[in-house]
XYZ file of C-alpha atoms in Angstrom:
601
model
C 74.166 104.835 106.558
C 76.149 107.417 107.937
C 78.635 106.947 110.813
C 76.685 107.361 114.178
C 76.811 110.628 115.451
C 74.927 112.733 117.841
C 72.500 115.851 117.288
C 74.993 118.155 119.350
C 77.843 116.991 117.005
C 75.893 117.520 113.797
C 74.943 121.176 115.005
C 78.512 121.867 116.119
C 79.699 120.649 112.870
C 77.439 122.987 110.989
C 78.045 126.222 113.043
C 81.697 125.434 112.679
C 81.545 125.347 108.802
C 79.246 128.639 109.022
C 81.958 130.354 110.982
C 84.741 129.086 108.473
C 82.755 130.408 105.412
C 82.309 133.938 107.549
C 86.186 134.150 108.076
C 86.878 133.361 104.612
C 84.599 136.067 103.277
C 86.264 138.397 105.651
C 89.629 137.421 104.149
C 88.551 137.830 100.435
C 87.330 141.592 101.347
C 90.558 142.279 102.958
C 92.396 140.903 99.958
C 90.245 143.037 97.707
C 90.980 146.099 99.421
C 94.768 145.661 99.141
C 94.317 145.030 95.193
C 92.577 148.396 95.172
C 95.325 149.830 97.097
C 97.950 148.732 94.565
C 95.957 149.436 91.685
C 95.902 153.312 93.053
C 99.846 153.227 93.853
C 100.353 152.103 90.188
C 97.938 155.010 88.761
C 100.071 157.335 90.925
C 103.427 156.197 89.464
C 102.000 156.539 85.851
C 100.916 160.041 86.713
C 104.190 161.097 88.067
C 106.008 159.511 85.056
C 103.940 161.605 82.640
C 104.769 164.893 84.648
C 108.387 164.036 84.527
C 108.194 163.545 80.928
C 106.495 166.930 80.218
C 109.059 168.729 82.429
C 111.760 167.295 80.634
C 110.467 168.451 77.325
C 110.017 171.881 78.435
C 113.563 172.020 79.749
C 114.946 171.113 76.497
C 112.721 173.793 74.762
C 113.769 176.460 77.256
C 117.320 175.785 76.454
C 116.806 176.498 72.727
C 114.790 179.521 73.345
C 117.496 180.618 75.765
C 120.197 180.457 72.817
C 117.854 181.972 70.106
C 116.911 184.978 71.987
C 120.726 185.642 72.984
C 121.456 185.716 69.638
C 118.669 187.985 68.458
C 119.309 190.149 71.388
C 123.151 190.483 70.184
C 121.989 190.954 66.540
C 119.728 193.636 67.207
C 121.371 195.681 70.044
C 125.022 195.601 68.220
C 124.223 196.258 64.828
C 126.049 194.625 62.068
C 129.401 194.349 63.884
C 127.334 193.066 66.866
C 125.786 190.347 64.789
C 129.053 189.214 63.346
C 130.652 189.263 66.676
C 127.509 187.476 68.071
C 127.742 185.125 64.969
C 131.507 184.636 65.509
C 130.771 184.103 69.174
C 128.222 181.635 68.464
C 130.259 179.724 65.847
C 133.264 179.962 68.416
C 130.860 178.568 71.276
C 128.748 176.322 69.238
C 130.287 173.171 69.954
C 130.535 173.977 73.649
C 126.745 175.137 73.918
C 125.989 171.866 71.999
C 128.002 169.679 74.509
C 126.324 171.669 77.441
C 122.926 170.667 75.997
C 124.133 167.365 75.142
C 125.361 166.872 78.752
C 121.994 168.292 80.102
C 120.163 165.705 77.713
C 122.314 162.847 79.041
C 121.875 163.895 82.436
C 117.955 164.010 81.829
C 117.959 160.536 79.844
C 120.025 159.100 82.912
C 117.370 160.379 85.285
C 114.531 159.043 83.223
C 116.373 155.494 82.978
C 116.929 155.335 86.633
C 113.352 156.356 87.060
C 112.116 153.766 84.421
C 114.003 151.173 86.150
C 112.423 151.977 89.558
C 109.064 152.009 87.887
C 109.802 148.470 86.487
C 110.833 147.174 89.684
C 107.972 148.698 91.446
C 105.518 147.167 88.777
C 107.198 143.798 88.993
C 107.090 143.749 92.721
C 103.466 145.156 92.482
C 102.837 142.194 90.023
C 104.279 139.743 92.195
C 101.881 141.038 95.086
C 99.027 140.942 92.688
C 100.029 137.274 91.845
C 100.190 136.271 95.505
C 96.986 137.994 96.103
C 95.269 136.371 93.445
C 96.674 132.800 94.426
C 95.452 133.493 98.084
C 91.901 134.663 96.679
C 91.901 131.288 94.499
C 92.829 129.587 97.613
C 90.151 131.153 99.691
C 87.721 130.398 97.112
C 88.581 126.880 96.881
C 88.266 126.466 100.778
C 84.930 128.412 100.415
C 83.658 125.848 97.958
C 84.959 123.167 99.936
C 83.192 124.341 102.874
C 79.960 125.051 100.701
C 80.107 121.323 99.397
C 80.766 120.073 103.058
C 77.612 121.880 104.129
C 75.694 120.793 101.031
C 76.751 117.124 101.768
C 75.628 117.416 105.429
C 72.310 118.720 104.221
C 71.946 116.135 101.761
C 72.768 113.400 104.278
C 70.325 114.728 106.950
C 67.684 114.691 104.262
C 68.405 111.100 103.182
C 68.442 109.892 106.799
C 65.161 111.878 107.453
C 63.269 110.225 104.700
C 64.558 106.960 105.711
C 63.460 107.524 109.108
C 59.982 108.636 108.010
C 59.495 105.434 106.048
C 60.213 103.387 108.926
C 57.944 105.492 111.415
C 55.019 105.314 108.503
C 55.400 101.574 109.074
C 55.480 101.682 112.621
C 52.327 104.012 112.680
C 50.550 101.676 110.337
C 51.350 98.696 112.596
C 50.504 100.697 115.807
C 53.972 99.847 117.248
C 56.904 102.139 118.269
C 59.362 103.017 115.608
C 62.699 101.974 115.503
C 64.854 104.084 113.435
C 68.582 104.278 113.753
C 70.324 106.834 116.028
C 71.543 108.877 112.866
C 68.062 108.809 111.443
C 66.507 110.144 114.665
C 68.733 112.756 114.795
C 68.100 113.854 111.091
C 64.371 113.897 111.807
C 65.113 115.969 114.885
C 67.037 118.522 113.005
C 64.305 118.453 109.951
C 61.790 119.088 112.582
C 63.925 121.958 114.077
C 64.344 123.658 110.618
C 60.567 123.468 109.822
C 59.780 125.244 112.968
C 61.675 128.087 111.806
C 58.988 129.351 109.429
C 55.558 130.493 110.296
C 53.025 127.464 110.543
C 50.832 129.491 108.081
C 53.465 128.451 105.378
C 53.701 124.912 106.391
C 53.014 122.297 103.573
C 51.490 118.861 103.888
C 55.030 117.483 104.236
C 56.078 119.907 106.741
C 53.192 118.915 109.094
C 53.597 114.899 108.483
C 57.333 115.359 109.155
C 56.667 117.103 112.381
C 53.914 114.392 113.228
C 56.390 111.544 112.444
C 59.048 113.295 114.679
C 56.396 113.461 117.325
C 55.318 109.810 116.888
C 58.856 108.867 117.075
C 59.264 110.822 120.480
C 56.467 108.828 121.872
C 54.617 112.170 122.042
C 51.046 110.834 121.191
C 49.090 113.971 121.712
C 51.455 116.252 119.571
C 51.372 113.377 117.107
C 47.723 113.375 116.852
C 47.530 116.998 116.488
C 50.165 117.241 113.782
C 48.575 114.509 111.733
C 45.302 116.353 111.791
C 46.856 119.454 110.735
C 48.462 117.296 108.003
C 45.195 116.071 106.902
C 43.804 119.353 106.644
C 46.397 120.913 104.673
C 45.528 122.289 101.387
C 48.570 120.836 99.609
C 47.745 117.281 100.926
C 47.062 114.530 98.284
C 44.374 112.107 98.732
C 46.487 109.586 99.876
C 48.256 111.657 102.296
C 44.923 112.691 103.801
C 44.165 109.134 104.411
C 47.413 108.307 105.943
C 47.591 111.148 108.216
C 43.977 110.445 109.420
C 45.204 106.766 110.073
C 48.106 108.145 111.770
C 45.764 110.395 113.998
C 43.941 107.548 115.023
C 46.748 105.352 116.114
C 48.109 108.171 118.274
C 44.925 108.407 119.771
C 44.752 105.162 120.512
C 48.006 104.721 121.857
C 47.143 107.830 124.283
C 43.958 105.840 125.375
C 41.334 107.861 123.297
C 40.046 105.126 121.902
C 36.350 106.760 121.262
C 38.274 109.236 119.210
C 40.451 107.002 117.297
C 37.298 105.067 116.055
C 35.905 108.304 114.763
C 39.295 108.935 112.846
C 39.243 105.742 111.331
C 35.665 106.116 110.470
C 36.454 109.388 108.767
C 39.026 107.176 106.685
C 36.036 105.256 105.409
C 33.588 108.082 104.880
C 36.346 110.306 102.821
C 38.017 107.278 100.701
C 35.520 104.370 100.893
C 34.675 105.098 97.145
C 38.412 105.223 96.135
C 37.572 104.201 92.528
C 36.615 107.809 91.782
C 40.213 108.723 92.180
C 42.345 108.461 88.813
C 45.698 106.424 88.633
C 44.429 103.077 89.585
C 47.613 101.263 90.620
C 49.412 104.510 92.251
C 46.477 105.884 94.139
C 43.402 103.927 93.995
C 44.799 100.811 95.486
C 46.952 102.401 98.201
C 43.643 104.460 99.186
C 41.648 101.169 99.129
C 44.273 99.781 101.508
C 44.068 102.498 103.819
C 40.264 102.205 103.976
C 40.641 98.627 104.733
C 43.252 99.124 107.258
C 41.133 101.801 108.815
C 38.149 99.106 109.190
C 40.269 96.525 110.623
C 41.744 98.920 113.264
C 38.595 100.418 113.901
C 37.434 96.440 114.792
C 40.388 96.060 117.091
C 39.858 99.199 119.101
C 35.959 98.602 119.445
C 37.051 95.277 121.037
C 39.324 97.250 123.327
C 36.426 99.160 124.094
C 34.305 96.263 124.896
C 32.139 96.250 121.832
C 32.831 92.834 120.461
C 29.639 92.592 118.255
C 30.693 96.053 116.483
C 34.207 94.728 116.271
C 32.792 91.565 114.557
C 30.643 93.937 111.993
C 33.864 96.085 111.152
C 35.824 92.871 110.133
C 32.618 91.677 108.073
C 32.584 95.121 106.300
C 36.207 94.397 105.098
C 35.324 91.223 103.580
C 32.106 92.670 102.042
C 34.096 95.744 100.667
C 37.356 93.905 99.433
C 36.705 90.147 99.538
C 36.905 89.790 95.817
C 39.928 92.054 95.351
C 42.735 90.716 93.128
C 45.415 92.997 94.850
C 47.583 91.618 97.354
C 47.564 94.520 99.914
C 43.761 94.226 100.091
C 43.682 90.287 100.102
C 46.116 90.880 103.226
C 43.646 93.081 104.999
C 40.795 90.342 104.348
C 42.714 87.845 105.849
C 43.539 89.915 108.922
C 40.040 90.665 109.248
C 38.671 86.994 109.184
C 41.474 85.788 111.585
C 40.449 88.521 113.909
C 36.716 87.847 113.620
C 37.698 84.300 114.438
C 39.187 85.447 117.755
C 36.422 87.512 118.664
C 33.863 84.889 117.929
C 35.824 82.445 120.128
C 35.963 84.979 123.043
C 32.046 85.273 122.694
C 31.763 81.539 123.054
C 30.978 81.081 119.491
C 33.812 78.710 118.733
C 32.187 76.870 116.043
C 31.745 80.043 114.171
C 35.204 80.945 114.778
C 36.402 77.703 113.295
C 34.511 78.483 110.160
C 36.357 81.954 110.080
C 39.596 80.273 110.331
C 38.601 77.854 107.799
C 37.630 80.682 105.271
C 41.075 82.044 105.656
C 42.677 78.636 104.445
C 39.886 78.507 101.654
C 40.386 81.839 100.168
C 44.380 82.041 100.833
C 45.674 78.758 101.352
C 47.442 78.427 98.227
C 49.125 81.867 98.209
C 52.828 82.336 97.894
C 53.066 85.790 99.052
C 54.239 86.075 102.780
C 51.815 88.473 103.777
C 49.117 85.920 103.135
C 51.029 82.983 104.267
C 51.071 84.749 107.947
C 47.634 84.576 108.486
C 47.157 81.300 107.012
C 49.201 80.040 109.387
C 47.629 81.856 112.121
C 44.397 80.538 111.062
C 45.362 77.053 111.266
C 46.885 77.272 114.361
C 43.996 79.145 116.183
C 41.746 76.642 114.340
C 43.656 73.859 116.184
C 43.350 75.517 119.600
C 39.910 75.959 119.266
C 39.269 72.279 117.973
C 40.761 71.333 121.174
C 38.470 73.547 123.451
C 35.733 71.789 121.443
C 36.932 68.446 122.693
C 38.125 67.436 119.336
C 41.585 66.854 120.026
C 42.606 64.682 117.100
C 41.424 67.457 114.594
C 43.270 69.810 116.713
C 46.429 67.477 116.166
C 45.717 67.377 112.362
C 45.492 71.289 112.264
C 48.799 71.514 113.920
C 50.348 69.079 111.783
C 49.173 71.153 108.601
C 50.918 73.938 109.870
C 53.989 72.080 109.969
C 53.432 70.624 106.628
C 52.666 73.824 104.827
C 55.427 76.030 106.729
C 57.964 73.791 108.207
C 60.352 74.949 105.448
C 59.721 78.802 105.505
C 62.555 80.894 106.335
C 60.514 83.905 107.587
C 60.669 84.210 111.364
C 56.863 84.597 111.901
C 55.888 81.447 109.853
C 58.999 79.791 111.907
C 57.215 80.950 114.999
C 53.770 79.481 113.951
C 55.553 76.212 113.218
C 57.112 75.958 116.498
C 53.964 76.910 118.480
C 52.011 74.214 116.436
C 54.666 71.669 117.251
C 54.330 72.498 121.102
C 50.635 72.284 121.222
C 50.617 69.346 119.448
C 52.698 67.723 122.053
C 50.532 68.986 124.707
C 47.649 67.622 122.876
C 49.229 64.368 122.245
C 50.157 64.146 125.878
C 46.430 64.985 126.957
C 45.420 61.899 124.590
C 47.827 59.746 126.643
C 50.435 59.351 123.691
C 53.580 60.348 125.610
C 56.007 59.167 123.365
C 54.496 61.052 120.523
C 54.310 64.168 122.676
C 57.927 63.837 123.436
C 58.866 63.477 119.803
C 56.931 66.587 118.930
C 59.061 68.615 121.808
C 62.109 67.266 120.440
C 61.403 68.170 117.191
C 60.847 71.757 118.072
C 64.280 71.658 119.894
C 65.695 70.168 116.449
C 64.255 72.481 114.334
C 64.864 75.679 116.174
C 67.475 75.011 119.042
C 70.004 76.993 116.940
C 67.581 79.910 116.203
C 68.816 83.480 117.561
C 65.500 85.214 117.520
C 63.939 85.718 120.921
C 60.323 84.338 120.099
C 61.898 81.107 118.800
C 64.185 80.466 121.839
C 61.272 81.209 124.022
C 59.408 78.340 122.305
C 62.510 76.097 122.379
C 62.421 76.788 126.113
C 58.964 75.580 126.567
C 59.571 72.424 124.426
C 62.576 71.765 126.851
C 60.572 72.283 130.020
C 58.099 69.973 128.717
C 60.612 67.375 128.054
C 61.911 67.894 131.420
C 58.739 68.040 133.271
C 57.855 64.478 131.367
C 61.082 63.008 132.888
C 60.056 64.566 136.290
C 56.825 62.766 136.362
C 58.487 59.629 135.219
C 60.909 59.861 138.144
C 57.970 60.123 140.606
C 56.082 57.220 139.143
C 59.370 55.001 139.818
C 60.170 56.952 143.007
C 61.187 53.638 145.028
C 63.714 52.886 142.498
C 66.872 55.006 143.793
C 69.261 54.421 140.922
C 66.327 55.283 138.409
C 65.221 58.281 140.574
C 68.711 59.737 140.544
C 69.345 59.324 136.853
C 65.928 60.595 135.664
C 66.215 63.640 138.011
C 69.344 64.308 136.652
C 68.162 64.369 133.160
C 65.090 66.509 134.037
C 67.403 69.153 135.689
C 69.283 69.119 132.542
C 66.349 69.735 130.500
C 65.341 72.447 132.801
C 68.701 74.066 132.973
C 68.966 74.202 129.089
C 65.425 75.659 128.811
C 66.745 78.284 131.569
C 69.443 79.298 129.127
C 67.010 79.965 126.293
C 64.451 82.007 128.512
C 65.743 82.761 131.830
C 62.675 84.671 132.709
C 60.335 81.655 132.313
C 58.584 81.448 135.584
C 57.648 77.789 134.920
C 61.123 76.828 134.215
C 62.331 78.409 137.220
C 59.524 76.678 139.445
C 60.339 73.231 138.072
C 64.270 73.942 138.794
C 63.245 74.755 142.452
C 61.229 71.342 142.467
C 63.869 69.443 141.154
C 66.704 70.886 143.765
C 64.165 69.945 146.419
C 63.740 66.264 145.258
C 67.478 65.839 144.603
C 68.118 66.928 148.155
C 69.463 70.372 147.463
C 67.488 72.401 149.756
C 69.676 75.326 149.797
C 69.070 76.104 146.324
C 65.359 75.852 146.339
C 64.457 79.122 148.261
C 65.741 81.667 146.029
C 64.797 80.029 142.860
C 61.092 79.435 144.013
C 60.798 82.990 145.117
C 62.047 84.399 141.781
C 59.486 81.742 140.013
C 56.446 82.860 142.136
C 57.373 86.689 141.651
C 57.460 86.468 137.955
C 54.623 83.877 137.689
C 52.254 85.031 140.151
C 49.199 83.265 141.138
C 48.942 81.358 138.123
C 52.115 79.746 138.667
C 51.343 79.192 142.373
C 48.287 77.116 141.404
C 50.207 75.149 138.932
C 52.980 74.276 141.399
C 50.604 73.252 143.744
C 48.836 71.140 141.503
C 51.950 69.566 140.042
C 52.936 68.230 143.892
C 49.551 66.220 143.781
C 50.333 64.707 140.317
C 52.000 61.120 140.886
C 52.386 62.301 144.402
C 55.431 60.920 146.365
C 56.056 61.669 150.251
C 58.226 64.454 149.690
C 55.529 66.527 147.906
C 53.805 67.483 151.281
C 56.835 69.164 152.551
C 57.582 70.916 149.237
C 53.955 72.063 148.879
C 54.488 73.561 152.390
C 57.491 75.668 151.210
C 55.590 76.652 148.285
C 52.568 78.018 150.433
C 54.856 79.736 152.865
C 56.803 81.423 150.155
C 53.660 82.571 148.330
C 52.306 84.003 151.645
C 55.541 86.054 152.145
C 55.436 87.548 148.688
C 51.719 88.384 149.182
C 52.686 90.099 152.657
C 55.357 92.038 150.922
C 53.011 92.887 147.848
C 50.727 94.313 150.524
C 53.470 96.821 151.357
C 55.248 97.335 148.193
C 54.180 96.461 144.537
C 56.263 93.772 143.154
C 56.639 93.952 139.278
C 56.429 90.877 137.548
C 56.425 90.366 133.487
C 53.423 89.296 131.705
C 52.898 87.714 128.504
C 50.514 89.019 125.754
C 47.534 87.423 124.542
C 46.535 86.517 121.156
C 44.042 89.177 120.559
C 43.177 90.939 117.120
C 45.880 91.474 114.869
C 46.358 95.262 114.178
C 46.412 96.243 110.379
C 49.823 96.996 109.231
C 51.984 97.335 106.009
C-alpha cells in the first residue's frame, strides 16, 4: 500500500510533474538553438579562412608577375643594352627582391599563424561550449526521464490501488454491504473514474462502465451505481460473467435505494440469462462462477421478496436454489445452498411453521456438517444455533440445550470470528435455557464460560456477548440478594458483587441498555440515589419501551419493600421521556434481527 495521500495532493503532484516536463522541454529547445548558432559561427570562420588563403596565394602570384613584367618591359624597350642593363639590374637587385618577397611571405605566414591560433582558440572555446551544452542536454534528458518515470510510477500506483478498491467493492456489492476500501484506494478509484469521463461515453468499454459503477457504489450513490451497472451489462465488450455480475450489482443498488421490485426483476434477469450456465465453455473458469451468480441471485431474490412481505415466494426462491444446485460438488455452490436452507428455516419460523424450520436447519447439518471449509462451517453453526432457538420456542428445552452444546463441541476451538460469535451466542442461550429449567448453577457456569473463552477478545461482536454474559451473572447475584434481603451482611456483599459484574459489562458494551438499567437498580438498592436518575434515564432512552417493561417486571421478581419506590421512579422517568419525545424525537440505537442471510462472496 502507498502512504496515505489525498486526492488534491495526487492531482497537485501530477500537475507539478507535467509543468516540470514542459519547462525541461523548453530548455532543451533553447539549448538546441544555441548549438545551431555556434555551428553557424564555425562555418563563417571556415569561410573567412578560405578567403584569406586565396588572397595570400594571389598576392604571391602578383609579385611574381610584377617582376616578370618589369624585366620584359626593360628587355623590349631598351634593346640589347637595355636588356643587359636590366639583367645587370635584376642580378644586382635579385637578392634584395628575394628578400622583399621573403619578408612579404613571412609577414603573410605570421598573419596566417595568428589567424590559425585565433581559429584554434575559437574552435576550442566553441567545443567547450558544445560540451557544456551537451552535458546540460544530457542532464535535462535525465531529469525528463526521471519526471516521466515518476509520472509512470504514479499512474501504476493509481491503477494498482484502483484495482484493489474495485475488488473490495465487488465483494461489498455481493454482500449488499457498504464498501470499505482504504483512503488511497478511494482516491485512486475517483481518479480513474475522472480519467474515464474525459472520453465520450460512446467509446466506453465494459471495464469503463463497471469502474464508474463501482465508484458510484463506493460513494453510496445508489441511483448512479444502478444506472452504470446496467450500462456495463449492456456493453458489447462485456463477457458473460461480467454481464451477470453487473446485473447482480444493479439489483443490489436498486435494493439499497428502496426499489425492491426492480431489484427482484434484475435478479430474475440473471437467472433467465445464465440459468443454463453449462452452455458456456471453460467450466472451472466461467461456468462455476456463472452458476454461483445465478445461485446468489436466487438467494438475494428470496431475501428481497421477504422484505416485500412475500414470504411464500421467498421460500420458493430458496427451494429453487436447492433444486438447481443441491447436488453440486463445488464449494461456492454448496455455500449458496447452505445459505438458502438457513434462510428457508428463518422464514418458515416467521410463518409459524417452526417444525418445518427445525427440519430445514437439520438438513443444513446433514448436508454440510462434516465440511471443513469455513464458508460451509458458518451456515452449519448458524443452523445449529437457530435450531436450538426453535426447539426452545417449541418447549423442547432439553433439546435446545443439546443443540447449543453441539455448536460449542463442533466450533469451540475455531479461530474465525463469525464462528466464535456463534459459540458465544450458543453459550449465552444455553445459560438462559438452563435458567428457565431451574438449573441456576449450570446457567452461571455457561455465562462464566463465555467470559473465560472471550473475555480478552477485541472484536466488538464478541465484547457485546461477553457483556451480556456478565450482565446475566450480575442479575443472578441481584436476585440472590433480593431473596436474602433481610440479611444485611449478605445483602451488602452480594450487591457489591452484582455491581462489579454490571460495571464490567458496561466496560465491554457501554451502550447496552439492559446493563445501564441494572446499574441504576443496584445504585438504588445500595442507597446511592444520586446516581440513579442519570443512569436510568440513559437506559430508558437507549432501550425504549422494551426495557421499561422488563425493568418493571424485574421489580416484581423476588420483590423487596424498596421495589415499589424504584418502580415509581422508573414510571416517572418513562413519562418524562415520553413527554419529551412528543416534542422532539429522541434517537436510540437498535439491534438488528436474525433475518435472512444475503448472498455474498
